[in-house]
Short mmCIF file of C-alpha atoms in Angstrom, two decimals:
data_model
loop_
_atom_site.label_atom_id
_atom_site.label_comp_id
_atom_site.label_asym_id
_atom_site.label_seq_id
_atom_site.Cartn_x
_atom_site.Cartn_y
_atom_site.Cartn_z
CA LEU R 87 -221.15 -8.85 -93.14
CA LYS R 88 -223.83 -10.13 -90.77
CA GLU R 89 -224.91 -6.54 -90.50
CA GLN R 90 -225.10 -6.18 -94.18
CA GLN R 91 -226.96 -9.40 -94.43
CA ALA R 92 -229.06 -8.30 -91.77
CA ASP R 93 -229.76 -4.92 -93.26
CA ASP R 94 -230.55 -6.77 -96.84
CA LEU R 95 -233.05 -9.35 -94.94
CA ARG R 96 -234.82 -6.33 -93.23
CA GLN R 97 -235.10 -4.17 -96.49
CA GLU R 98 -236.36 -7.34 -98.42
CA MET R 99 -239.12 -7.82 -95.39
CA ALA R 100 -240.08 -4.34 -95.80
CA THR R 101 -240.70 -4.86 -99.17
CA ILE R 102 -242.79 -8.04 -99.09
CA ILE R 103 -245.13 -6.45 -96.08
CA GLU R 104 -245.71 -3.37 -98.48
CA LEU R 105 -246.67 -6.08 -101.11
CA LEU R 106 -249.05 -7.98 -98.87
CA LYS R 107 -250.45 -4.66 -97.55
CA ASP R 108 -251.07 -3.34 -100.68
CA ARG R 109 -252.43 -6.31 -102.11
CA GLU R 110 -256.34 -6.05 -101.45
CA VAL R 111 -258.17 -9.88 -101.10
CA VAL R 112 -261.52 -9.77 -103.13
CA GLU R 113 -264.20 -9.11 -100.67
CA ASN R 114 -267.46 -11.56 -100.52
CA GLU R 115 -265.55 -14.49 -101.16
CA PHE R 116 -262.54 -14.86 -98.83
CA ARG R 117 -262.93 -14.39 -94.87
CA SER R 118 -262.06 -10.89 -93.98
CA PRO R 119 -260.70 -10.64 -89.93
CA HIS R 120 -262.28 -7.15 -89.82
CA MET R 121 -265.42 -6.35 -88.21
CA PRO R 122 -268.02 -3.85 -89.33
CA ASP R 123 -267.58 -0.85 -87.17
CA SER R 124 -270.31 -0.53 -84.78
CA GLU R 125 -271.05 3.03 -85.66
CA SER R 126 -270.41 3.81 -89.07
CA GLY R 127 -270.60 0.23 -90.26
CA GLU R 128 -267.67 0.34 -92.43
CA VAL R 129 -265.07 -2.44 -92.80
CA LYS R 130 -261.42 -2.08 -92.80
CA LYS R 131 -259.75 -2.81 -95.58
CA HIS R 132 -258.73 -6.81 -96.39
CA THR R 133 -255.63 -7.38 -97.23
CA LEU R 134 -252.68 -10.09 -97.34
CA TYR R 135 -251.38 -8.58 -94.64
CA ASP R 136 -254.09 -9.08 -92.31
CA HIS R 137 -253.09 -13.24 -92.63
CA ILE R 138 -249.59 -12.82 -91.41
CA ASP R 139 -247.99 -12.82 -88.29
CA GLN R 140 -246.44 -9.63 -87.56
CA GLU R 141 -245.36 -10.40 -83.83
CA ALA R 142 -243.46 -13.52 -85.10
CA VAL R 143 -241.65 -11.13 -87.84
CA ASP R 144 -241.04 -8.69 -84.90
CA ALA R 145 -239.52 -11.32 -82.51
CA LEU R 146 -237.19 -12.22 -85.23
CA GLN R 147 -236.18 -8.96 -86.02
CA VAL R 148 -235.88 -8.42 -82.18
CA ARG R 149 -233.51 -11.71 -82.23
CA VAL R 150 -231.21 -10.46 -84.90
CA ASN R 151 -231.15 -6.86 -83.20
CA ASP R 152 -230.16 -8.60 -79.94
CA CYS R 153 -227.60 -10.97 -81.23
CA LEU R 154 -225.99 -8.21 -83.37
CA ASN R 155 -225.93 -5.70 -80.47
CA GLU R 156 -223.87 -8.50 -78.59
CA LEU R 157 -222.07 -8.98 -81.23
CA ARG R 158 -221.02 -5.48 -81.59
CA ILE R 159 -220.57 -4.97 -78.06
CA ILE R 160 -217.75 -8.09 -77.95
CA GLY R 161 -216.05 -6.31 -81.09
CA ASP R 162 -215.74 -3.18 -79.37
CA ALA R 163 -214.58 -4.74 -76.09
CA ASN R 164 -211.85 -6.62 -78.10
CA HIS R 165 -210.69 -3.76 -80.14
CA GLU R 166 -210.42 -2.01 -76.69
CA GLN R 167 -208.21 -4.90 -75.03
CA CYS R 168 -206.21 -4.80 -78.29
CA ALA R 169 -205.96 -0.79 -77.77
CA GLN R 170 -204.91 -1.14 -74.49
CA ALA R 171 -202.33 -4.33 -75.19
CA LEU R 172 -200.84 -2.06 -77.84
CA ARG R 173 -200.45 0.99 -75.43
CA LYS R 174 -199.09 -1.18 -73.35
CA ILE R 175 -196.43 -2.53 -75.41
CA ASP R 176 -195.53 1.10 -76.71
CA GLY R 177 -194.37 2.11 -73.13
CA ILE R 178 -192.18 -0.83 -73.05
CA VAL R 179 -188.57 0.29 -74.01
CA ILE R 180 -186.46 -2.06 -75.91
CA PRO R 181 -182.85 -1.10 -75.51
CA ALA R 182 -181.02 -0.33 -78.55
CA ALA R 183 -178.48 -3.03 -79.71
CA GLU R 184 -174.69 -1.74 -78.88
CA ASP R 185 -171.97 -2.62 -80.92
CA ILE R 186 -170.54 -5.44 -79.03
CA SER R 187 -169.23 -8.47 -80.90
CA VAL R 188 -169.26 -11.76 -79.49
CA THR R 189 -168.33 -14.63 -81.40
CA TRP R 190 -167.94 -18.28 -80.86
CA GLU R 191 -164.27 -17.65 -81.81
CA GLY R 192 -164.04 -15.14 -78.89
CA VAL R 193 -165.37 -17.57 -76.24
CA GLU R 194 -162.92 -20.33 -77.33
CA ALA R 195 -160.31 -17.80 -77.10
CA ILE R 196 -160.93 -17.05 -73.75
CA GLY R 197 -161.08 -20.73 -72.95
CA LYS R 198 -157.63 -20.91 -74.08
CA LEU R 199 -156.22 -17.92 -72.29
CA VAL R 200 -157.73 -19.59 -68.96
CA ASP R 201 -156.13 -22.86 -69.97
CA GLU R 202 -152.65 -20.92 -70.57
CA SER R 203 -153.37 -19.38 -67.15
CA GLN R 204 -153.67 -22.50 -65.54
CA SER R 205 -150.57 -23.97 -66.79
CA ALA R 206 -148.68 -20.72 -66.11
CA ALA R 207 -150.01 -21.26 -62.36
CA ASP R 208 -148.86 -24.88 -62.52
CA GLU R 209 -145.15 -23.30 -63.39
CA ILE R 210 -145.49 -20.77 -61.08
CA ALA R 211 -146.20 -23.48 -58.21
CA GLN R 212 -143.07 -25.41 -59.11
CA ASP R 213 -140.84 -22.31 -59.30
CA VAL R 214 -142.16 -21.30 -55.86
CA GLN R 215 -141.28 -24.92 -54.46
CA SER R 216 -138.01 -24.86 -56.16
CA ILE R 217 -137.31 -21.41 -54.51
CA ASP R 218 -138.32 -23.12 -51.12
CA HIS R 219 -136.11 -25.64 -51.66
CA HIS R 220 -133.23 -23.69 -52.46
CA CYS R 221 -133.86 -21.34 -49.36
CA ASP R 222 -133.91 -24.94 -47.12
CA GLN R 223 -130.54 -25.42 -48.66
CA LEU R 224 -129.51 -21.96 -48.00
CA ARG R 225 -130.61 -22.06 -44.34
CA ASP R 226 -129.17 -25.29 -43.73
CA THR R 227 -125.92 -24.05 -45.06
CA ILE R 228 -125.82 -21.06 -42.45
CA ARG R 229 -127.00 -23.20 -39.79
CA ASP R 230 -123.79 -25.74 -40.51
CA MET R 231 -121.23 -22.41 -40.36
CA GLU R 232 -123.21 -20.84 -37.20
CA LEU R 233 -122.17 -24.24 -35.75
CA GLU R 234 -118.48 -24.35 -37.23
CA GLY R 235 -118.04 -21.07 -35.73
CA GLY R 236 -118.82 -18.59 -38.64
CA VAL R 237 -116.30 -20.18 -40.76
CA LEU R 238 -117.85 -20.99 -44.50
CA SER R 239 -116.00 -23.50 -46.48
CA MET R 240 -115.55 -23.70 -49.68
CA ASP R 241 -118.17 -26.71 -50.16
CA ASP R 242 -120.57 -24.14 -48.41
CA TYR R 243 -119.49 -21.44 -50.30
CA ASN R 244 -120.17 -23.08 -53.74
CA VAL R 245 -123.30 -24.24 -52.73
CA LEU R 246 -124.62 -20.83 -51.53
CA LEU R 247 -123.39 -19.24 -54.74
CA ARG R 248 -124.68 -22.07 -56.98
CA ASP R 249 -128.31 -21.49 -54.95
CA THR R 250 -128.25 -17.69 -55.08
CA ASN R 251 -127.45 -17.89 -59.12
CA GLU R 252 -130.30 -20.53 -59.50
CA VAL R 253 -133.06 -18.78 -57.28
CA SER R 254 -132.04 -15.80 -59.50
CA GLY R 255 -132.75 -17.40 -62.52
CA ILE R 256 -135.63 -19.32 -60.94
CA VAL R 257 -137.12 -15.42 -59.80
CA ALA R 258 -136.67 -14.40 -63.38
CA ASP R 259 -138.29 -17.27 -64.65
CA LEU R 260 -141.21 -16.78 -61.97
CA ASP R 261 -141.47 -12.75 -63.28
CA GLU R 262 -141.57 -13.44 -66.72
CA THR R 263 -144.70 -15.85 -65.92
CA LEU R 264 -146.45 -13.78 -63.62
CA ALA R 265 -146.26 -11.10 -66.40
CA GLY R 266 -147.54 -13.71 -68.78
CA VAL R 267 -150.34 -14.24 -66.32
CA ARG R 268 -151.14 -10.52 -66.01
CA ARG R 269 -151.19 -10.03 -69.58
CA ARG R 270 -153.67 -12.75 -69.97
CA ALA R 271 -155.79 -11.70 -66.88
CA ASP R 272 -155.89 -8.02 -68.34
CA GLU R 273 -157.26 -9.63 -71.51
CA ILE R 274 -159.75 -12.23 -69.71
CA ASN R 275 -160.88 -9.08 -67.83
CA VAL R 276 -161.36 -6.97 -71.23
CA ARG R 277 -163.13 -9.92 -72.70
CA PHE R 278 -165.10 -10.34 -69.61
CA LEU R 279 -166.36 -6.59 -69.19
CA GLN R 280 -167.19 -6.86 -72.97
CA TYR R 281 -169.60 -10.00 -72.46
CA SER R 282 -170.74 -8.86 -69.29
CA ALA R 283 -172.20 -5.80 -71.04
CA PHE R 284 -173.20 -8.11 -73.97
CA TYR R 285 -175.01 -10.20 -71.37
CA ASP R 286 -176.71 -7.32 -69.65
CA GLU R 287 -178.28 -5.82 -72.88
CA SER R 288 -179.25 -9.03 -73.72
CA THR R 289 -180.90 -9.47 -70.55
CA ARG R 290 -182.33 -6.18 -70.82
CA ARG R 291 -183.74 -6.98 -74.30
CA PHE R 292 -184.89 -10.50 -73.23
CA ALA R 293 -186.72 -8.82 -70.18
CA ALA R 294 -188.67 -6.51 -72.82
CA VAL R 295 -189.63 -8.96 -75.03
CA ALA R 296 -191.07 -11.19 -72.06
CA GLN R 297 -192.90 -8.45 -71.15
CA ILE R 298 -194.34 -7.76 -74.70
CA ALA R 299 -194.83 -11.68 -74.94
CA GLU R 300 -196.87 -11.99 -71.55
CA ILE R 301 -199.30 -8.90 -72.41
CA GLY R 302 -200.05 -10.92 -75.73
CA GLN R 303 -200.36 -13.73 -73.99
CA GLN R 304 -202.80 -12.26 -71.61
CA TYR R 305 -204.93 -10.91 -74.61
CA VAL R 306 -205.30 -13.52 -76.15
CA GLN R 307 -206.40 -15.56 -73.36
CA ASP R 308 -208.86 -13.15 -72.58
CA VAL R 309 -210.38 -12.63 -76.60
CA ALA R 310 -210.24 -16.64 -76.37
CA SER R 311 -212.97 -16.68 -74.01
CA GLU R 312 -215.04 -14.17 -75.27
CA GLN R 313 -214.59 -15.85 -78.86
CA ILE R 314 -216.46 -18.80 -77.76
CA GLN R 315 -219.31 -16.35 -76.60
CA TYR R 316 -218.70 -14.99 -80.03
CA ALA R 317 -219.01 -18.04 -81.97
CA ALA R 318 -222.60 -18.98 -80.05
CA LEU R 319 -224.02 -15.47 -81.07
CA ALA R 320 -222.65 -15.45 -84.62
CA SER R 321 -224.55 -19.07 -85.07
CA ALA R 322 -227.61 -17.63 -83.21
CA VAL R 323 -227.80 -14.79 -86.16
CA ASP R 324 -227.03 -17.02 -88.48
CA THR R 325 -229.82 -19.36 -87.29
CA ALA R 326 -232.28 -16.01 -87.02
CA LEU R 327 -231.26 -14.93 -90.63
CA GLU R 328 -232.23 -18.25 -92.00
CA ASP R 329 -235.38 -17.98 -90.23
CA MET R 330 -236.12 -14.99 -91.48
CA TRP R 331 -235.16 -15.66 -95.11
CA GLY R 332 -237.36 -18.32 -94.66
CA LEU R 333 -240.41 -16.14 -93.41
CA VAL R 334 -239.69 -13.61 -96.74
CA SER R 335 -239.67 -16.33 -98.94
CA TRP R 336 -243.14 -17.95 -97.53
CA TYR R 337 -244.59 -14.51 -97.61
CA ARG R 338 -243.15 -13.94 -101.32
CA GLN R 339 -244.66 -17.40 -102.32
CA PHE R 340 -247.93 -16.40 -100.28
CA HIS R 341 -248.28 -13.43 -102.17
CA SER R 342 -247.90 -15.44 -105.31
CA ALA R 343 -249.74 -18.30 -104.25
CA TYR R 344 -252.97 -15.96 -103.96
CA ASP R 345 -252.39 -15.30 -107.79
CA GLY R 346 -253.15 -18.93 -108.14
CA LEU R 347 -255.83 -18.90 -105.47
CA ILE R 348 -257.71 -16.20 -107.52
CA ALA R 349 -257.44 -18.58 -110.81
CA GLU R 350 -258.08 -21.80 -109.22
CA VAL R 351 -261.59 -19.74 -107.79
CA HIS R 352 -262.38 -18.73 -111.39
CA ARG R 353 -261.48 -22.14 -112.45
CA ARG R 354 -263.77 -23.71 -109.70
CA ARG R 355 -266.55 -21.55 -110.99
CA GLN R 356 -266.12 -22.11 -114.16
CA ALA R 357 -266.41 -26.08 -113.57
CA GLN R 358 -269.11 -25.50 -110.98
CA ARG R 359 -271.11 -24.01 -114.05
CA GLU R 360 -270.08 -26.54 -116.88
CA LEU R 361 -270.98 -29.31 -114.00
CA LEU R 362 -274.36 -27.69 -113.06
CA GLY R 363 -275.39 -27.43 -117.24
CA ALA R 364 -274.67 -31.04 -117.61
CA ILE R 365 -276.74 -32.20 -114.40
CA GLU R 366 -279.56 -30.08 -115.95
CA ASP R 367 -278.96 -31.68 -119.31
CA MET R 368 -278.61 -34.96 -117.31
CA ARG R 369 -282.02 -34.26 -115.23
CA ALA R 370 -284.07 -33.52 -118.45
CA ARG R 371 -282.89 -36.35 -119.96
CA LEU R 372 -283.41 -38.90 -117.31
CA ASP R 373 -287.30 -37.51 -117.10
CA ALA R 374 -287.78 -37.88 -120.65
CA VAL R 375 -286.41 -41.53 -120.40
CA HIS R 376 -289.10 -41.89 -117.33
CA VAL R 377 -291.90 -40.49 -119.05
CA GLU R 378 -291.44 -42.77 -122.25
CA GLU R 379 -291.07 -46.00 -119.91
CA LEU R 380 -294.40 -44.78 -118.18
CA ARG R 381 -296.28 -44.34 -121.63
CA VAL R 382 -294.69 -47.80 -122.74
CA ARG R 383 -295.54 -49.87 -119.74
CA ALA R 384 -299.32 -48.00 -119.69
CA ALA R 385 -299.62 -49.41 -123.62
CA PHE R 386 -298.38 -52.93 -122.50
CA VAL R 387 -300.82 -52.86 -119.61
CA ASP R 388 -303.56 -51.35 -121.55
CA ARG R 389 -302.96 -54.23 -124.43
CA GLU R 390 -301.93 -57.36 -122.42
CA GLY R 391 -302.77 -56.81 -118.65
CA PRO R 392 -306.62 -58.08 -119.32
CA PHE R 393 -305.46 -61.19 -120.20
CA LEU R 394 -302.77 -62.02 -117.87
CA PRO R 395 -303.78 -63.09 -114.08
CA SER R 396 -302.94 -60.70 -111.17
CA ASP R 397 -300.85 -63.69 -109.45
CA LEU R 398 -298.77 -64.95 -112.30
CA CYS R 399 -296.60 -61.70 -112.49
CA PRO R 400 -298.06 -59.20 -109.72
CA PHE R 401 -295.07 -56.54 -110.15
CA ILE R 402 -296.05 -56.16 -114.06
CA GLN R 403 -298.49 -53.13 -112.59
CA ASP R 404 -295.51 -51.35 -110.67
CA PRO R 405 -294.68 -47.90 -112.05
CA PRO R 406 -290.90 -47.53 -113.26
CA PRO R 407 -288.12 -46.39 -111.06
CA ARG R 408 -287.39 -42.51 -111.11
CA TYR R 409 -283.93 -41.39 -110.57
CA THR R 410 -282.85 -38.05 -109.32
CA ILE R 411 -279.12 -36.34 -108.82
CA GLU R 412 -278.40 -35.01 -105.52
CA GLU R 413 -276.16 -32.13 -104.83
CA ALA R 414 -272.91 -32.65 -102.09
CA GLY R 415 -271.14 -29.66 -100.86
CA ASP R 416 -271.65 -25.78 -100.79
CA ALA R 417 -272.69 -25.43 -104.56
CA GLY R 418 -272.63 -21.41 -104.23
CA ARG R 419 -269.34 -20.76 -102.52
CA PHE R 420 -267.54 -19.22 -105.69
CA ALA R 421 -270.61 -17.45 -107.29
CA SER R 422 -269.23 -13.88 -105.91
CA VAL R 423 -265.64 -13.33 -107.56
CA GLN R 424 -265.65 -11.38 -110.52
CA SER R 425 -262.89 -11.30 -113.35
CA HIS R 426 -262.41 -7.55 -113.07
CA GLU R 427 -261.67 -7.37 -109.69
CA THR R 428 -258.36 -8.91 -110.31
CA ARG R 429 -255.39 -7.55 -111.84
CA TYR R 430 -254.88 -10.65 -113.64
CA SER R 431 -255.42 -11.33 -117.81
CA LYS R 432 -258.26 -14.04 -118.78
CA HIS R 433 -255.54 -16.10 -120.00
CA ILE R 434 -254.48 -16.81 -116.45
CA VAL R 435 -258.03 -17.96 -115.43
CA ASP R 436 -258.59 -19.76 -118.92
CA SER R 437 -255.47 -21.66 -118.06
CA HIS R 438 -256.50 -23.27 -114.94
CA ALA R 439 -260.03 -23.92 -116.76
CA PHE R 440 -262.09 -27.21 -115.85
CA ASN R 441 -263.18 -29.32 -119.00
CA PRO R 442 -265.95 -31.79 -117.77
CA PRO R 443 -266.32 -34.69 -120.15
CA SER R 444 -269.60 -34.56 -122.03
CA PRO R 445 -272.67 -36.39 -120.79
CA THR R 446 -273.71 -39.82 -122.84
#
């Protein structure tokens, strides 16, 4: 957008410069910066372009071009950084999601299986303790039998028989409990393997996403520092463009103001002619009044003077004062402008005409 604005501005500037170069200044009226050629005596064509500061125009255009080039460099660098970041991201392989169902109900089921296994472990501990108790009784009975010479009493036989039967029942319960523990352990192991696979898969996917985020964060950090410089350059471009637009506007006003200058010169010349005519008429009237006053005073002196003492009114013999009109300023500055030397119609000049009041 700024480059388009700069191109439009350059075109506007080139257009107004050509207008100023094509507009010739009326000679012998306005001061020309060109001196006659020392050999040929010719004077270079005098145009409105001779009165502008081309160096200022060039300096502004250089400012705009330099800022735009810097903006372009930063933009290209940002584009390359973005491309590099995208290439790095494309190189990161995100593992495909496997069909692994992990639900909160499944996690609760594992917890329930663990609780059941803990209860079974407590039961097993009680069964083992009971077996130890029966085994202690069997050992005590066998020791008593050995002390009695190997004779087994009926009471000891009943004790051995009862303990043997109870131990068998306890062992059967223990086998059943161990079978349940093994079943739960297998189910927990299956779920553990399933959840471990899900965890590993998620860890790999999260690691890939983390790499992408790190690349994106680094790109944002790199771009953020350059954006500060970019914003400063963009502001400098806006300022330079505003200065150039102001210069273009001033040159256009200069071009149109020269139209008014020509009309104003014609108007002043016309006003000067009319003023000179009024002055000449007033001078003639003053001269006539002065001559008439001389005649009237002379007639009075001739008629009454001989009878008036000289010391009574000494000034009666004085001549009347003579009034003159003096010019101030350069009355001939506007004498050389001719209406056919401009491209403006007569009504433009007449619209600026000066009409002095009639002398009384």
